[in-house]
Amino acid sequence: MHPRAGLKPRMLAFAIDLLLFALYLAAFFAVNMAGLSDVLERIYPTIFSSPLAFDALAFSTVILPLILYFSLMESSKHQGTVGKRPLKIRVVDSKGQRISFGRSLLRSLIKFLPWQLAHTAVIRITLAGPSTGLMLLSIGAQLLVLLFVIHIAFNSQHQSVYDRFAGTFVNHAA
């Protein structure tokens, strides 16, 4: 069995993936702004007047692509994202084997749940103003991320909460 990857390589891999994702977002929004400016001018009032529509847009353009990227890459033959590959770490099951797409999807859904909760809070605060419930939602999302990180750092198997739910581990590759 290969040793488990601790917090430092996992965070570095995640940072690499987020840099790549930032490039995707920049390209996505540049193309959309350049090619769809007339359409966007017509639909923006609708999107910005409805927290639900704005939340759906944020989910479909940011969170869903992240979930799919991580799910597909971590269940692929590479067993990891572009950020994990240079660090030679991979996502495996309890037997050290490649995980299924379903298991990877569960892992990613839980991993990015705080992101969606934070987006929901920020969007609704922006459109409707702050409220106690929205502030608690925002703080709760941040606390979940903190819990995920602390769990990796202090769990003997270096599993995060989402790893435990999905039955996955992050190992150093051979």
PDB file of C-alpha atoms in Angstrom:
ATOM      1  CA  MET A   1       0.000   0.000   0.000  1.00  0.00           C
ATOM      2  CA  HIS A   2       1.278   3.446  -0.901  1.00  0.00           C
ATOM      3  CA  PRO A   3       1.506   6.129   1.780  1.00  0.00           C
ATOM      4  CA  ARG A   4      -1.366   8.580   2.131  1.00  0.00           C
ATOM      5  CA  ALA A   5      -0.866  12.102   0.834  1.00  0.00           C
ATOM      6  CA  GLY A   6      -1.022  14.711   3.565  1.00  0.00           C
ATOM      7  CA  LEU A   7      -2.350  18.234   3.577  1.00  0.00           C
ATOM      8  CA  LYS A   8       0.561  19.987   1.843  1.00  0.00           C
ATOM      9  CA  PRO A   9       0.601  18.034  -1.460  1.00  0.00           C
ATOM     10  CA  ARG A  10      -3.192  17.981  -1.559  1.00  0.00           C
ATOM     11  CA  MET A  11      -3.431  21.754  -1.093  1.00  0.00           C
ATOM     12  CA  LEU A  12      -0.729  22.365  -3.699  1.00  0.00           C
ATOM     13  CA  ALA A  13      -2.530  20.120  -6.196  1.00  0.00           C
ATOM     14  CA  PHE A  14      -5.789  21.937  -5.478  1.00  0.00           C
ATOM     15  CA  ALA A  15      -4.087  25.313  -6.014  1.00  0.00           C
ATOM     16  CA  ILE A  16      -2.802  24.140  -9.417  1.00  0.00           C
ATOM     17  CA  ASP A  17      -6.291  22.979 -10.367  1.00  0.00           C
ATOM     18  CA  LEU A  18      -7.809  26.283  -9.264  1.00  0.00           C
ATOM     19  CA  LEU A  19      -5.299  28.211 -11.377  1.00  0.00           C
ATOM     20  CA  LEU A  20      -6.311  26.137 -14.389  1.00  0.00           C
ATOM     21  CA  PHE A  21      -9.954  26.671 -13.536  1.00  0.00           C
ATOM     22  CA  ALA A  22      -9.395  30.435 -13.317  1.00  0.00           C
ATOM     23  CA  LEU A  23      -8.098  30.297 -16.904  1.00  0.00           C
ATOM     24  CA  TYR A  24     -11.249  28.424 -17.946  1.00  0.00           C
ATOM     25  CA  LEU A  25     -13.443  31.040 -16.256  1.00  0.00           C
ATOM     26  CA  ALA A  26     -11.554  33.927 -17.857  1.00  0.00           C
ATOM     27  CA  ALA A  27     -11.840  32.338 -21.307  1.00  0.00           C
ATOM     28  CA  PHE A  28     -15.482  31.371 -20.751  1.00  0.00           C
ATOM     29  CA  PHE A  29     -16.535  34.859 -19.723  1.00  0.00           C
ATOM     30  CA  ALA A  30     -14.419  36.565 -22.417  1.00  0.00           C
ATOM     31  CA  VAL A  31     -16.018  34.447 -25.152  1.00  0.00           C
ATOM     32  CA  ASN A  32     -19.491  34.946 -23.737  1.00  0.00           C
ATOM     33  CA  MET A  33     -19.092  38.678 -23.315  1.00  0.00           C
ATOM     34  CA  ALA A  34     -17.657  39.115 -26.814  1.00  0.00           C
ATOM     35  CA  GLY A  35     -20.010  36.807 -28.670  1.00  0.00           C
ATOM     36  CA  LEU A  36     -23.233  37.184 -26.769  1.00  0.00           C
ATOM     37  CA  SER A  37     -23.324  40.809 -25.692  1.00  0.00           C
ATOM     38  CA  ASP A  38     -26.753  41.427 -27.288  1.00  0.00           C
ATOM     39  CA  VAL A  39     -28.251  38.329 -25.685  1.00  0.00           C
ATOM     40  CA  LEU A  40     -26.652  39.084 -22.336  1.00  0.00           C
ATOM     41  CA  GLU A  41     -28.022  42.631 -22.351  1.00  0.00           C
ATOM     42  CA  ARG A  42     -31.533  41.192 -22.713  1.00  0.00           C
ATOM     43  CA  ILE A  43     -31.228  38.450 -20.083  1.00  0.00           C
ATOM     44  CA  TYR A  44     -29.093  40.218 -17.458  1.00  0.00           C
ATOM     45  CA  PRO A  45     -32.013  42.172 -15.978  1.00  0.00           C
ATOM     46  CA  THR A  46     -33.867  38.869 -15.513  1.00  0.00           C
ATOM     47  CA  ILE A  47     -30.857  37.101 -14.020  1.00  0.00           C
ATOM     48  CA  PHE A  48     -29.931  39.910 -11.651  1.00  0.00           C
ATOM     49  CA  SER A  49     -33.497  40.476 -10.494  1.00  0.00           C
ATOM     50  CA  SER A  50     -33.944  36.836  -9.498  1.00  0.00           C
ATOM     51  CA  PRO A  51     -31.645  35.324  -6.871  1.00  0.00           C
ATOM     52  CA  LEU A  52     -32.683  31.844  -8.008  1.00  0.00           C
ATOM     53  CA  ALA A  53     -31.806  32.562 -11.665  1.00  0.00           C
ATOM     54  CA  PHE A  54     -28.478  34.121 -10.687  1.00  0.00           C
ATOM     55  CA  ASP A  55     -27.721  31.187  -8.396  1.00  0.00           C
ATOM     56  CA  ALA A  56     -28.542  28.745 -11.211  1.00  0.00           C
ATOM     57  CA  LEU A  57     -26.215  30.651 -13.552  1.00  0.00           C
ATOM     58  CA  ALA A  58     -23.398  30.576 -10.988  1.00  0.00           C
ATOM     59  CA  PHE A  59     -23.931  26.865 -10.360  1.00  0.00           C
ATOM     60  CA  SER A  60     -24.027  25.925 -14.047  1.00  0.00           C
ATOM     61  CA  THR A  61     -20.990  28.001 -15.035  1.00  0.00           C
ATOM     62  CA  VAL A  62     -18.764  27.579 -11.969  1.00  0.00           C
ATOM     63  CA  ILE A  63     -19.691  24.797  -9.543  1.00  0.00           C
ATOM     64  CA  LEU A  64     -21.017  22.178 -11.971  1.00  0.00           C
ATOM     65  CA  PRO A  65     -17.951  22.356 -14.264  1.00  0.00           C
ATOM     66  CA  LEU A  66     -15.697  22.013 -11.196  1.00  0.00           C
ATOM     67  CA  ILE A  67     -17.656  19.004  -9.941  1.00  0.00           C
ATOM     68  CA  LEU A  68     -17.534  17.351 -13.362  1.00  0.00           C
ATOM     69  CA  TYR A  69     -13.825  18.102 -13.867  1.00  0.00           C
ATOM     70  CA  PHE A  70     -12.848  16.570 -10.523  1.00  0.00           C
ATOM     71  CA  SER A  71     -15.261  13.637 -10.896  1.00  0.00           C
ATOM     72  CA  LEU A  72     -14.120  12.730 -14.397  1.00  0.00           C
ATOM     73  CA  MET A  73     -10.404  13.191 -13.755  1.00  0.00           C
ATOM     74  CA  GLU A  74     -10.305  11.362 -10.428  1.00  0.00           C
ATOM     75  CA  SER A  75     -12.224   8.385 -11.814  1.00  0.00           C
ATOM     76  CA  SER A  76     -10.132   8.293 -15.000  1.00  0.00           C
ATOM     77  CA  LYS A  77      -7.144   6.050 -15.638  1.00  0.00           C
ATOM     78  CA  HIS A  78      -4.962   8.878 -14.251  1.00  0.00           C
ATOM     79  CA  GLN A  79      -6.855   8.742 -10.924  1.00  0.00           C
ATOM     80  CA  GLY A  80      -6.266  12.413 -10.368  1.00  0.00           C
ATOM     81  CA  THR A  81      -6.594  15.913 -11.670  1.00  0.00           C
ATOM     82  CA  VAL A  82      -4.002  17.858 -13.633  1.00  0.00           C
ATOM     83  CA  GLY A  83      -2.860  19.333 -10.314  1.00  0.00           C
ATOM     84  CA  LYS A  84      -2.393  15.928  -8.709  1.00  0.00           C
ATOM     85  CA  ARG A  85      -0.350  14.401 -11.545  1.00  0.00           C
ATOM     86  CA  PRO A  86       2.922  16.348 -11.142  1.00  0.00           C
ATOM     87  CA  LEU A  87       2.784  15.695  -7.404  1.00  0.00           C
ATOM     88  CA  LYS A  88       2.260  11.990  -8.068  1.00  0.00           C
ATOM     89  CA  ILE A  89      -0.820  11.700  -5.900  1.00  0.00           C
ATOM     90  CA  ARG A  90      -3.994   9.885  -6.851  1.00  0.00           C
ATOM     91  CA  VAL A  91      -7.465   9.169  -5.543  1.00  0.00           C
ATOM     92  CA  VAL A  92      -8.109   5.511  -4.717  1.00  0.00           C
ATOM     93  CA  ASP A  93     -10.559   3.269  -2.878  1.00  0.00           C
ATOM     94  CA  SER A  94      -9.770   1.313   0.295  1.00  0.00           C
ATOM     95  CA  LYS A  95      -7.941  -1.347  -1.757  1.00  0.00           C
ATOM     96  CA  GLY A  96      -5.800   1.197  -3.593  1.00  0.00           C
ATOM     97  CA  GLN A  97      -7.804   0.766  -6.796  1.00  0.00           C
ATOM     98  CA  ARG A  98      -9.269   3.291  -9.201  1.00  0.00           C
ATOM     99  CA  ILE A  99     -12.601   4.709  -8.033  1.00  0.00           C
ATOM    100  CA  SER A 100     -15.826   4.639 -10.017  1.00  0.00           C
ATOM    101  CA  PHE A 101     -17.366   7.752 -11.505  1.00  0.00           C
ATOM    102  CA  GLY A 102     -20.251   7.472  -9.035  1.00  0.00           C
ATOM    103  CA  ARG A 103     -17.918   7.424  -6.042  1.00  0.00           C
ATOM    104  CA  SER A 104     -15.916  10.278  -7.517  1.00  0.00           C
ATOM    105  CA  LEU A 105     -19.099  12.264  -8.140  1.00  0.00           C
ATOM    106  CA  LEU A 106     -20.211  11.785  -4.520  1.00  0.00           C
ATOM    107  CA  ARG A 107     -16.775  12.914  -3.330  1.00  0.00           C
ATOM    108  CA  SER A 108     -16.887  16.025  -5.530  1.00  0.00           C
ATOM    109  CA  LEU A 109     -20.477  16.917  -4.630  1.00  0.00           C
ATOM    110  CA  ILE A 110     -19.587  16.949  -0.940  1.00  0.00           C
ATOM    111  CA  LYS A 111     -16.253  18.677  -1.575  1.00  0.00           C
ATOM    112  CA  PHE A 112     -17.870  21.568  -3.445  1.00  0.00           C
ATOM    113  CA  LEU A 113     -21.021  21.851  -1.322  1.00  0.00           C
ATOM    114  CA  PRO A 114     -19.477  24.697   0.725  1.00  0.00           C
ATOM    115  CA  TRP A 115     -18.692  26.538  -2.509  1.00  0.00           C
ATOM    116  CA  GLN A 116     -22.316  26.359  -3.599  1.00  0.00           C
ATOM    117  CA  LEU A 117     -23.539  27.405  -0.166  1.00  0.00           C
ATOM    118  CA  ALA A 118     -21.151  30.374  -0.194  1.00  0.00           C
ATOM    119  CA  HIS A 119     -22.232  31.386  -3.714  1.00  0.00           C
ATOM    120  CA  THR A 120     -25.872  31.193  -2.683  1.00  0.00           C
ATOM    121  CA  ALA A 121     -25.234  33.376   0.365  1.00  0.00           C
ATOM    122  CA  VAL A 122     -23.148  35.957  -1.507  1.00  0.00           C
ATOM    123  CA  ILE A 123     -25.580  36.177  -4.428  1.00  0.00           C
ATOM    124  CA  ARG A 124     -28.569  36.630  -2.169  1.00  0.00           C
ATOM    125  CA  ILE A 125     -26.754  39.140   0.051  1.00  0.00           C
ATOM    126  CA  THR A 126     -25.751  41.075  -3.083  1.00  0.00           C
ATOM    127  CA  LEU A 127     -29.268  41.105  -4.534  1.00  0.00           C
ATOM    128  CA  ALA A 128     -31.425  41.320  -1.424  1.00  0.00           C
ATOM    129  CA  GLY A 129     -29.129  42.650   1.273  1.00  0.00           C
ATOM    130  CA  PRO A 130     -27.711  40.915   4.324  1.00  0.00           C
ATOM    131  CA  SER A 131     -29.834  38.947   6.729  1.00  0.00           C
ATOM    132  CA  THR A 132     -29.025  36.806   9.730  1.00  0.00           C
ATOM    133  CA  GLY A 133     -29.855  33.612   7.835  1.00  0.00           C
ATOM    134  CA  LEU A 134     -27.638  34.504   4.882  1.00  0.00           C
ATOM    135  CA  MET A 135     -24.766  35.511   7.128  1.00  0.00           C
ATOM    136  CA  LEU A 136     -25.081  32.201   8.986  1.00  0.00           C
ATOM    137  CA  LEU A 137     -25.129  30.347   5.651  1.00  0.00           C
ATOM    138  CA  SER A 138     -21.939  32.123   4.586  1.00  0.00           C
ATOM    139  CA  ILE A 139     -20.216  31.415   7.895  1.00  0.00           C
ATOM    140  CA  GLY A 140     -21.424  27.799   7.809  1.00  0.00           C
ATOM    141  CA  ALA A 141     -19.906  27.319   4.347  1.00  0.00           C
ATOM    142  CA  GLN A 142     -16.569  28.665   5.570  1.00  0.00           C
ATOM    143  CA  LEU A 143     -16.671  26.451   8.638  1.00  0.00           C
ATOM    144  CA  LEU A 144     -17.292  23.403   6.424  1.00  0.00           C
ATOM    145  CA  VAL A 145     -14.170  24.198   4.398  1.00  0.00           C
ATOM    146  CA  LEU A 146     -12.210  24.585   7.619  1.00  0.00           C
ATOM    147  CA  LEU A 147     -13.561  21.242   8.857  1.00  0.00           C
ATOM    148  CA  PHE A 148     -12.519  19.572   5.580  1.00  0.00           C
ATOM    149  CA  VAL A 149      -8.966  20.935   5.861  1.00  0.00           C
ATOM    150  CA  ILE A 150      -8.589  20.156   9.571  1.00  0.00           C
ATOM    151  CA  HIS A 151      -9.806  16.630   8.962  1.00  0.00           C
ATOM    152  CA  ILE A 152      -7.100  16.059   6.324  1.00  0.00           C
ATOM    153  CA  ALA A 153      -4.410  17.482   8.600  1.00  0.00           C
ATOM    154  CA  PHE A 154      -5.314  15.565  11.738  1.00  0.00           C
ATOM    155  CA  ASN A 155      -6.909  12.337  10.513  1.00  0.00           C
ATOM    156  CA  SER A 156      -4.449   9.418  10.627  1.00  0.00           C
ATOM    157  CA  GLN A 157      -5.386   8.425   7.059  1.00  0.00           C
ATOM    158  CA  HIS A 158      -5.353  12.080   5.877  1.00  0.00           C
ATOM    159  CA  GLN A 159      -8.941  11.688   4.724  1.00  0.00           C
ATOM    160  CA  SER A 160     -11.209  14.667   4.445  1.00  0.00           C
ATOM    161  CA  VAL A 161     -14.867  14.472   5.382  1.00  0.00           C
ATOM    162  CA  TYR A 162     -15.747  14.013   1.704  1.00  0.00           C
ATOM    163  CA  ASP A 163     -13.197  11.170   1.428  1.00  0.00           C
ATOM    164  CA  ARG A 164     -14.802   9.385   4.358  1.00  0.00           C
ATOM    165  CA  PHE A 165     -18.298   9.699   2.900  1.00  0.00           C
ATOM    166  CA  ALA A 166     -17.093   8.442  -0.492  1.00  0.00           C
ATOM    167  CA  GLY A 167     -14.749   5.768   0.890  1.00  0.00           C
ATOM    168  CA  THR A 168     -11.743   7.289  -0.862  1.00  0.00           C
ATOM    169  CA  PHE A 169      -8.130   8.024  -0.015  1.00  0.00           C
ATOM    170  CA  VAL A 170      -5.455  10.183  -1.615  1.00  0.00           C
ATOM    171  CA  ASN A 171      -2.217   8.215  -1.956  1.00  0.00           C
ATOM    172  CA  HIS A 172       1.250   8.912  -3.213  1.00  0.00           C
ATOM    173  CA  ALA A 173       1.673   6.972  -6.457  1.00  0.00           C
ATOM    174  CA  ALA A 174       4.495   4.511  -7.042  1.00  0.00           C
TER     175      ALA A 174
END
